[in-house]
Amino acid sequence: MKIKTFTYLKTGFLSFLLIGMIACKHDDEENFVFNGLDDSYIIERFEVLSIPTHISGNFTWSVNDSIVSQSSELEFISPVVATYPLTLKIENNGNVHTYHSKIVVEKETATYSKYIAKVFDYRPAPGQFMNKIPEYEPGNTAENMLQKARESLIGSSFQEISLGGFGGYVVFGFDHTIPNLNGRDFKILGNAFFGNAAADPRSGSCEPGIIVVAYDRNKNGKPDDNEWYEIAGSEHFKNTTVKDYSITYFKPNENKPPVPGNLGWQVDTEYIKWQDNLGNNGFKTKNMFHLQSYYPLWFSEASYSFKGTKLKDNYYDQSGTGSYWVGKSYEFGYADNAPNKDDASNIDISWAVDRNGRYVKLPGIDFVKVYTGINQEAGWVGEVSTEVSGAYDLYFK
């Protein structure tokens, strides 16, 4: 009797376990709901194709047997007219589901330009080229100066604008998304050059500007605050780089008696007062080579501030007598940091990081912000000020 009872209990338990396993497997299969891929997807060049799955699992998206994404949503972009075979593999609860499709990339119907198409904002810091590049005329407003920045940067005119000292910036955009592919994706033009007499072969007049990029994810045609990511250049993770640095500039009294320095070029050593969030303060010097106001004359504010990433000073007095100052080029990732024909002026979108320094995967970018990344005066050469004269998509043909 005891043996029969045990046998019945054992048989019942195993049956219950088997039914439970079948039910669990059935539930897993029921929870995996994916309608598959379309037979094909058609997009235009420089357009981002998004294919969401809305399920959980491990994803492998492949094009021509090369893995292009491992996210639950594919974001695909191409600058080339072609047909791409697409494979998606989803691993879910030990099961692998495979789907096939193709992406057809066609020539765009719109007329695109490889160059800057829009300038959204121009807010420079004080500097020796202020009110000259571009030129301020009496009565000009912020909108007038923004229009002059547009005339300088849009298209292939390649006219310089100066961003002034640390923090001064310009924001511009393109009429298409620049793809984030393998290698460097776009170039920013400035006026940097290497000096023939510089001891370091990659030194001369280099004034690095921080680059920030944005992908227009919500397609509203403007850069939103939550879309910006900083390009992590060669100095980004070094302990000599200051994150969340801020500086305030104070409007000078242009009629006050100047305080000349001991050197002939120092017209006023107490010209524009500044202070930062590290407890430092000082003055920007007016030099004999530029006697106009260094404070943007279309600004009515008594003071204004900037915040961002500050790079280590890169200028040094090679002569030892103050006659020959040299600016060292950083390795990669900055504007106006190397000659326009040099590869160091090319930027890789995959260098973009979030506020916590984590690399982000963007399908491409639509907007760029450049701001002067150094707070330094280099003797008679004046303040380190990033200049921008254009930008373009390296893939556009």
Short mmCIF file of C-alpha atoms in Angstrom, two decimals:
data_model
loop_
_atom_site.label_atom_id
_atom_site.label_comp_id
_atom_site.label_asym_id
_atom_site.label_seq_id
_atom_site.Cartn_x
_atom_site.Cartn_y
_atom_site.Cartn_z
CA MET A 1 0.00 0.00 0.00
CA LYS A 2 2.81 2.36 0.85
CA ILE A 3 4.58 1.43 -2.38
CA LYS A 4 1.47 2.13 -4.49
CA THR A 5 0.90 5.43 -2.73
CA PHE A 6 4.47 6.54 -3.37
CA THR A 7 4.21 5.49 -6.99
CA TYR A 8 1.02 7.50 -7.46
CA LEU A 9 2.57 10.53 -5.79
CA LYS A 10 5.73 10.25 -7.87
CA THR A 11 3.75 9.85 -11.08
CA GLY A 12 1.52 12.80 -10.20
CA PHE A 13 4.46 15.04 -9.35
CA LEU A 14 6.25 14.25 -12.61
CA SER A 15 3.08 14.87 -14.58
CA PHE A 16 2.61 18.22 -12.83
CA LEU A 17 6.23 19.17 -13.50
CA LEU A 18 5.94 18.22 -17.18
CA ILE A 19 2.73 20.17 -17.58
CA GLY A 20 4.38 23.16 -15.89
CA MET A 21 7.39 23.01 -18.21
CA ILE A 22 5.14 22.81 -21.24
CA ALA A 23 3.09 25.71 -19.93
CA CYS A 24 6.21 27.80 -19.27
CA LYS A 25 7.52 27.06 -22.74
CA HIS A 26 4.14 27.92 -24.17
CA ASP A 27 4.12 31.19 -22.17
CA ASP A 28 7.62 32.08 -23.42
CA GLU A 29 6.54 31.51 -26.99
CA GLU A 30 3.36 33.49 -26.40
CA ASN A 31 5.40 36.38 -24.93
CA PHE A 32 7.64 36.47 -28.01
CA VAL A 33 5.52 38.52 -30.34
CA PHE A 34 7.37 39.99 -33.32
CA ASN A 35 5.72 40.42 -36.67
CA GLY A 36 8.99 40.10 -38.54
CA LEU A 37 10.60 42.40 -41.06
CA ASP A 38 9.05 43.87 -44.17
CA ASP A 39 10.17 42.36 -47.46
CA SER A 40 12.09 45.56 -48.14
CA TYR A 41 12.63 49.10 -46.85
CA ILE A 42 13.15 52.08 -49.14
CA ILE A 43 14.98 55.21 -47.97
CA GLU A 44 16.92 58.03 -49.58
CA ARG A 45 20.60 58.79 -49.14
CA PHE A 46 21.45 60.48 -45.81
CA GLU A 47 18.07 59.47 -44.39
CA VAL A 48 17.96 57.44 -41.16
CA LEU A 49 15.86 54.27 -41.35
CA SER A 50 14.55 53.17 -37.96
CA ILE A 51 13.24 49.61 -37.48
CA PRO A 52 11.97 49.00 -33.92
CA THR A 53 11.22 45.52 -32.55
CA HIS A 54 9.42 46.37 -29.27
CA ILE A 55 10.51 43.08 -27.69
CA SER A 56 13.29 41.89 -25.39
CA GLY A 57 16.16 39.62 -26.28
CA ASN A 58 19.63 39.68 -27.77
CA PHE A 59 19.75 41.28 -31.21
CA THR A 60 22.16 41.01 -34.11
CA TRP A 61 21.53 43.14 -37.19
CA SER A 62 23.76 42.33 -40.14
CA VAL A 63 24.24 43.86 -43.56
CA ASN A 64 26.31 41.86 -46.04
CA ASP A 65 27.33 39.55 -43.16
CA SER A 66 28.77 42.49 -41.21
CA ILE A 67 27.21 43.29 -37.85
CA VAL A 68 25.87 46.85 -37.91
CA SER A 69 23.92 46.95 -34.64
CA GLN A 70 23.09 44.94 -31.54
CA SER A 71 20.30 47.18 -30.31
CA SER A 72 16.60 46.35 -30.25
CA GLU A 73 16.04 49.14 -32.80
CA LEU A 74 18.07 49.43 -35.97
CA GLU A 75 19.08 52.92 -37.13
CA PHE A 76 20.56 52.66 -40.62
CA ILE A 77 21.93 55.40 -42.87
CA SER A 78 23.95 55.33 -46.08
CA PRO A 79 25.49 57.98 -48.38
CA VAL A 80 25.51 55.48 -51.27
CA VAL A 81 22.75 54.42 -53.66
CA ALA A 82 22.65 50.64 -53.25
CA THR A 83 20.63 47.64 -52.10
CA TYR A 84 21.73 46.14 -48.80
CA PRO A 85 20.70 42.59 -47.72
CA LEU A 86 19.53 42.76 -44.10
CA THR A 87 19.49 39.92 -41.55
CA LEU A 88 18.12 40.09 -38.02
CA LYS A 89 18.74 37.40 -35.42
CA ILE A 90 16.90 37.53 -32.08
CA GLU A 91 17.86 35.24 -29.23
CA ASN A 92 15.01 34.90 -26.75
CA ASN A 93 14.94 32.33 -23.92
CA GLY A 94 17.43 30.11 -25.69
CA ASN A 95 15.63 30.24 -29.03
CA VAL A 96 17.10 32.00 -32.06
CA HIS A 97 14.73 33.59 -34.56
CA THR A 98 16.13 34.73 -37.92
CA TYR A 99 14.57 37.24 -40.32
CA HIS A 100 15.65 38.50 -43.72
CA SER A 101 14.90 41.68 -45.66
CA LYS A 102 16.67 44.29 -47.77
CA ILE A 103 17.25 48.03 -47.59
CA VAL A 104 17.02 49.94 -50.86
CA VAL A 105 18.82 53.30 -50.75
CA GLU A 106 17.75 55.67 -53.50
CA LYS A 107 19.02 59.05 -54.67
CA GLU A 108 17.50 61.85 -52.67
CA THR A 109 14.76 63.98 -54.24
CA ALA A 110 15.90 67.12 -52.40
CA THR A 111 19.00 69.08 -53.37
CA TYR A 112 21.58 68.76 -50.60
CA SER A 113 24.82 70.59 -49.91
CA LYS A 114 27.89 69.11 -48.24
CA TYR A 115 28.46 72.42 -46.46
CA ILE A 116 26.84 74.28 -43.57
CA ALA A 117 23.22 75.12 -44.43
CA LYS A 118 22.07 76.97 -41.28
CA VAL A 119 23.57 79.04 -38.47
CA PHE A 120 21.34 79.03 -35.40
CA ASP A 121 23.32 81.06 -32.87
CA TYR A 122 26.46 83.16 -32.59
CA ARG A 123 27.55 84.33 -29.15
CA PRO A 124 31.25 85.15 -28.97
CA ALA A 125 33.38 85.93 -25.92
CA PRO A 126 35.52 89.09 -25.74
CA GLY A 127 38.62 89.03 -27.90
CA GLN A 128 40.98 91.08 -30.04
CA PHE A 129 39.12 90.20 -33.26
CA MET A 130 35.71 91.02 -31.82
CA ASN A 131 33.63 93.52 -33.81
CA LYS A 132 35.99 92.91 -36.76
CA ILE A 133 35.44 89.25 -37.77
CA PRO A 134 32.59 89.63 -38.63
CA GLU A 135 32.53 93.42 -38.65
CA TYR A 136 30.16 95.27 -36.37
CA GLU A 137 28.55 98.43 -37.72
CA PRO A 138 26.89 101.02 -35.46
CA GLY A 139 23.32 100.03 -34.71
CA ASN A 140 23.80 96.34 -35.48
CA THR A 141 21.70 94.00 -33.34
CA ALA A 142 22.28 90.37 -32.36
CA GLU A 143 20.16 89.34 -35.34
CA ASN A 144 22.31 91.48 -37.66
CA MET A 145 25.48 89.84 -36.38
CA LEU A 146 23.92 86.40 -36.64
CA GLN A 147 23.10 87.16 -40.26
CA LYS A 148 26.73 88.15 -40.85
CA ALA A 149 27.83 84.85 -39.31
CA ARG A 150 25.46 83.08 -41.73
CA GLU A 151 26.94 84.93 -44.69
CA SER A 152 30.42 83.88 -43.55
CA LEU A 153 29.76 80.20 -42.87
CA ILE A 154 26.91 78.93 -45.03
CA GLY A 155 28.00 77.16 -48.21
CA SER A 156 31.53 77.36 -49.55
CA SER A 157 32.29 81.01 -48.85
CA PHE A 158 34.74 80.00 -46.07
CA GLN A 159 34.94 83.39 -44.37
CA GLU A 160 36.20 83.38 -40.80
CA ILE A 161 34.30 84.32 -37.71
CA SER A 162 36.03 84.67 -34.36
CA LEU A 163 34.59 83.09 -31.22
CA GLY A 164 36.75 85.17 -28.86
CA GLY A 165 38.08 83.77 -25.58
CA PHE A 166 36.94 80.74 -23.62
CA GLY A 167 33.30 79.77 -24.15
CA GLY A 168 32.46 81.94 -27.14
CA TYR A 169 30.44 79.79 -29.54
CA VAL A 170 28.63 79.29 -32.81
CA VAL A 171 25.87 76.73 -33.55
CA PHE A 172 25.27 75.53 -37.10
CA GLY A 173 23.56 72.71 -38.96
CA PHE A 174 23.33 70.84 -42.25
CA ASP A 175 20.44 70.17 -44.64
CA HIS A 176 20.90 66.41 -44.19
CA THR A 177 22.14 63.98 -41.57
CA ILE A 178 25.88 63.34 -41.75
CA PRO A 179 26.29 59.56 -41.33
CA ASN A 180 28.25 58.02 -38.48
CA LEU A 181 30.21 55.37 -40.37
CA ASN A 182 33.65 53.80 -39.93
CA GLY A 183 36.32 56.47 -39.62
CA ARG A 184 36.08 60.26 -39.60
CA ASP A 185 32.83 61.75 -40.83
CA PHE A 186 33.05 65.55 -41.14
CA LYS A 187 35.58 68.38 -41.23
CA ILE A 188 35.55 71.75 -39.46
CA LEU A 189 37.54 74.54 -41.06
CA GLY A 190 39.51 77.19 -39.19
CA ASN A 191 42.68 79.22 -39.70
CA ALA A 192 45.23 77.07 -37.87
CA PHE A 193 48.70 76.56 -39.32
CA PHE A 194 52.00 74.99 -38.34
CA GLY A 195 54.96 77.34 -37.92
CA ASN A 196 58.14 76.71 -39.89
CA ALA A 197 60.26 77.83 -36.94
CA ALA A 198 58.33 75.88 -34.32
CA ALA A 199 60.42 73.30 -32.47
CA ASP A 200 57.48 70.88 -32.43
CA PRO A 201 56.53 70.03 -36.03
CA ARG A 202 52.80 70.09 -35.13
CA SER A 203 52.86 73.52 -33.55
CA GLY A 204 52.26 77.06 -34.69
CA SER A 205 48.95 78.89 -34.54
CA CYS A 206 46.54 76.29 -33.12
CA GLU A 207 43.56 77.44 -31.03
CA PRO A 208 41.50 74.36 -30.11
CA GLY A 209 37.73 74.63 -29.93
CA ILE A 210 35.48 72.10 -28.21
CA ILE A 211 33.00 70.39 -30.57
CA VAL A 212 29.51 69.33 -29.50
CA VAL A 213 27.17 67.44 -31.85
CA ALA A 214 23.47 66.59 -32.03
CA TYR A 215 21.27 64.18 -33.98
CA ASP A 216 17.80 65.55 -34.70
CA ARG A 217 16.02 62.54 -33.22
CA ASN A 218 12.61 64.21 -32.92
CA LYS A 219 12.91 65.70 -36.43
CA ASN A 220 11.84 69.19 -35.38
CA GLY A 221 14.62 70.86 -37.36
CA LYS A 222 16.40 72.43 -34.39
CA PRO A 223 18.99 71.33 -31.83
CA ASP A 224 17.28 70.59 -28.51
CA ASP A 225 19.12 70.70 -25.19
CA ASN A 226 18.81 66.95 -24.59
CA GLU A 227 20.29 66.05 -27.99
CA TRP A 228 23.83 67.41 -27.47
CA TYR A 229 26.91 65.22 -26.97
CA GLU A 230 30.51 66.38 -26.64
CA ILE A 231 33.19 65.06 -28.97
CA ALA A 232 35.78 63.51 -26.67
CA GLY A 233 39.02 64.68 -28.22
CA SER A 234 42.49 63.52 -27.25
CA GLU A 235 42.49 65.60 -24.05
CA HIS A 236 38.98 64.83 -22.82
CA PHE A 237 39.80 62.16 -20.25
CA LYS A 238 43.07 63.69 -18.99
CA ASN A 239 43.29 65.16 -15.50
CA THR A 240 44.52 68.44 -17.00
CA THR A 241 41.07 68.98 -18.57
CA VAL A 242 38.47 70.80 -16.44
CA LYS A 243 34.82 69.79 -16.84
CA ASP A 244 32.00 72.21 -15.95
CA TYR A 245 34.34 75.19 -16.04
CA SER A 246 32.58 78.55 -16.09
CA ILE A 247 33.79 82.09 -16.67
CA THR A 248 32.17 85.53 -16.48
CA TYR A 249 33.31 88.55 -18.49
CA PHE A 250 32.55 92.12 -17.40
CA LYS A 251 31.87 94.96 -19.81
CA PRO A 252 34.77 97.43 -19.79
CA ASN A 253 34.57 101.18 -19.40
CA GLU A 254 36.05 102.18 -22.74
CA ASN A 255 36.60 105.74 -21.44
CA LYS A 256 38.65 104.85 -18.37
CA PRO A 257 42.37 105.69 -18.37
CA PRO A 258 44.27 102.64 -19.67
CA VAL A 259 46.83 100.85 -17.53
CA PRO A 260 49.77 100.28 -19.87
CA GLY A 261 52.15 97.40 -19.20
CA ASN A 262 55.94 97.23 -19.22
CA LEU A 263 55.96 95.88 -22.76
CA GLY A 264 55.33 98.21 -25.68
CA TRP A 265 52.41 96.22 -27.07
CA GLN A 266 50.45 96.32 -23.77
CA VAL A 267 48.01 99.20 -24.26
CA ASP A 268 45.79 98.34 -21.28
CA THR A 269 46.60 95.46 -18.92
CA GLU A 270 43.39 95.99 -16.94
CA TYR A 271 40.98 96.13 -19.85
CA ILE A 272 38.28 93.43 -19.53
CA LYS A 273 37.79 91.88 -16.11
CA TRP A 274 36.96 88.17 -15.79
CA GLN A 275 36.45 85.63 -13.02
CA ASP A 276 35.84 81.88 -13.02
CA ASN A 277 34.30 79.23 -10.79
CA LEU A 278 37.74 78.04 -9.61
CA GLY A 279 38.42 81.25 -7.74
CA ASN A 280 40.60 82.77 -10.44
CA ASN A 281 40.21 86.29 -11.79
CA GLY A 282 42.10 88.72 -13.92
CA PHE A 283 41.98 91.02 -16.92
CA LYS A 284 42.15 90.59 -20.66
CA THR A 285 44.81 92.89 -22.08
CA LYS A 286 44.24 95.26 -24.98
CA ASN A 287 47.21 95.19 -27.37
CA MET A 288 48.55 97.76 -29.80
CA PHE A 289 47.60 95.69 -32.85
CA HIS A 290 43.84 95.86 -32.26
CA LEU A 291 42.52 99.05 -30.71
CA GLN A 292 38.76 98.60 -31.23
CA SER A 293 36.49 97.35 -28.46
CA TYR A 294 37.07 93.69 -27.59
CA TYR A 295 33.61 93.39 -26.01
CA PRO A 296 30.80 92.55 -28.48
CA LEU A 297 29.22 95.96 -29.06
CA TRP A 298 25.79 94.47 -29.76
CA PHE A 299 25.67 93.06 -26.20
CA SER A 300 23.87 95.31 -23.72
CA GLU A 301 24.65 93.15 -20.68
CA ALA A 302 27.08 94.45 -18.06
CA SER A 303 28.46 90.91 -17.84
CA TYR A 304 27.85 87.49 -19.35
CA SER A 305 29.02 83.93 -18.72
CA PHE A 306 29.93 80.67 -20.42
CA LYS A 307 30.24 77.11 -19.15
CA GLY A 308 31.94 74.09 -20.68
CA THR A 309 35.04 71.92 -20.88
CA LYS A 310 38.33 73.77 -20.50
CA LEU A 311 41.49 72.38 -22.04
CA LYS A 312 44.99 72.81 -20.71
CA ASP A 313 46.81 75.91 -22.05
CA ASN A 314 48.56 74.99 -25.29
CA TYR A 315 50.62 78.11 -26.03
CA TYR A 316 54.19 78.58 -24.79
CA ASP A 317 56.97 81.11 -25.33
CA GLN A 318 59.45 79.15 -27.40
CA SER A 319 61.86 82.10 -27.67
CA GLY A 320 62.06 82.66 -23.91
CA THR A 321 62.02 86.40 -24.58
CA GLY A 322 58.35 86.83 -25.45
CA SER A 323 59.01 87.28 -29.16
CA TYR A 324 57.87 83.88 -30.46
CA TRP A 325 54.79 82.20 -29.01
CA VAL A 326 53.78 78.78 -30.28
CA GLY A 327 50.46 76.96 -29.98
CA LYS A 328 50.73 73.17 -29.87
CA SER A 329 48.17 71.12 -31.81
CA TYR A 330 46.34 68.49 -29.79
CA GLU A 331 46.20 65.02 -31.33
CA PHE A 332 42.55 64.88 -32.44
CA GLY A 333 38.98 65.95 -31.85
CA TYR A 334 39.02 69.78 -31.88
CA ALA A 335 38.23 72.67 -34.21
CA ASP A 336 40.88 75.16 -35.39
CA ASN A 337 43.45 72.78 -33.96
CA ALA A 338 45.28 71.83 -37.16
CA PRO A 339 45.47 73.09 -40.77
CA ASN A 340 42.37 72.49 -42.85
CA LYS A 341 44.16 69.97 -45.07
CA ASP A 342 45.38 67.98 -42.08
CA ASP A 343 43.49 64.85 -40.97
CA ALA A 344 43.36 66.25 -37.42
CA SER A 345 40.67 68.67 -38.59
CA ASN A 346 38.45 65.68 -39.47
CA ILE A 347 36.03 64.53 -36.78
CA ASP A 348 34.64 61.07 -35.99
CA ILE A 349 31.06 61.12 -34.70
CA SER A 350 31.75 57.95 -32.72
CA TRP A 351 33.91 60.05 -30.37
CA ALA A 352 30.72 61.58 -28.93
CA VAL A 353 30.15 61.03 -25.19
CA ASP A 354 27.34 61.82 -22.75
CA ARG A 355 27.56 63.91 -19.58
CA ASN A 356 29.05 60.93 -17.72
CA GLY A 357 31.79 60.37 -20.29
CA ARG A 358 30.16 57.28 -21.79
CA TYR A 359 30.41 56.85 -25.55
CA VAL A 360 27.07 57.05 -27.35
CA LYS A 361 26.03 55.46 -30.63
CA LEU A 362 24.50 58.08 -32.92
CA PRO A 363 23.36 57.17 -36.45
CA GLY A 364 24.61 60.57 -37.58
CA ILE A 365 24.48 64.27 -36.74
CA ASP A 366 22.51 67.27 -37.93
CA PHE A 367 23.90 70.06 -35.72
CA VAL A 368 27.28 71.20 -34.42
CA LYS A 369 28.33 73.64 -31.72
CA VAL A 370 31.91 74.90 -31.49
CA TYR A 371 33.27 76.95 -28.59
CA THR A 372 36.72 78.17 -27.63
CA GLY A 373 38.19 75.59 -25.26
CA ILE A 374 41.13 77.47 -23.71
CA ASN A 375 41.38 80.45 -21.36
CA GLN A 376 44.86 81.78 -22.03
CA GLU A 377 46.67 84.88 -23.24
CA ALA A 378 49.80 84.26 -25.28
CA GLY A 379 51.78 87.47 -24.88
CA TRP A 380 51.58 89.87 -27.81
CA VAL A 381 49.72 87.19 -29.83
CA GLY A 382 46.70 87.87 -27.61
CA GLU A 383 44.06 85.55 -26.24
CA VAL A 384 43.63 82.03 -27.59
CA SER A 385 40.46 82.31 -29.68
CA THR A 386 38.96 79.66 -31.91
CA GLU A 387 38.07 80.76 -35.43
CA VAL A 388 35.62 78.90 -37.67
CA SER A 389 35.38 79.35 -41.45
CA GLY A 390 33.14 76.44 -42.46
CA ALA A 391 32.44 72.72 -42.18
CA TYR A 392 31.43 69.91 -44.49
CA ASP A 393 30.33 66.29 -44.77
CA LEU A 394 33.21 64.03 -45.76
CA TYR A 395 30.86 61.47 -47.38
CA PHE A 396 28.86 63.75 -49.64
CA LYS A 397 29.61 63.19 -53.31
#
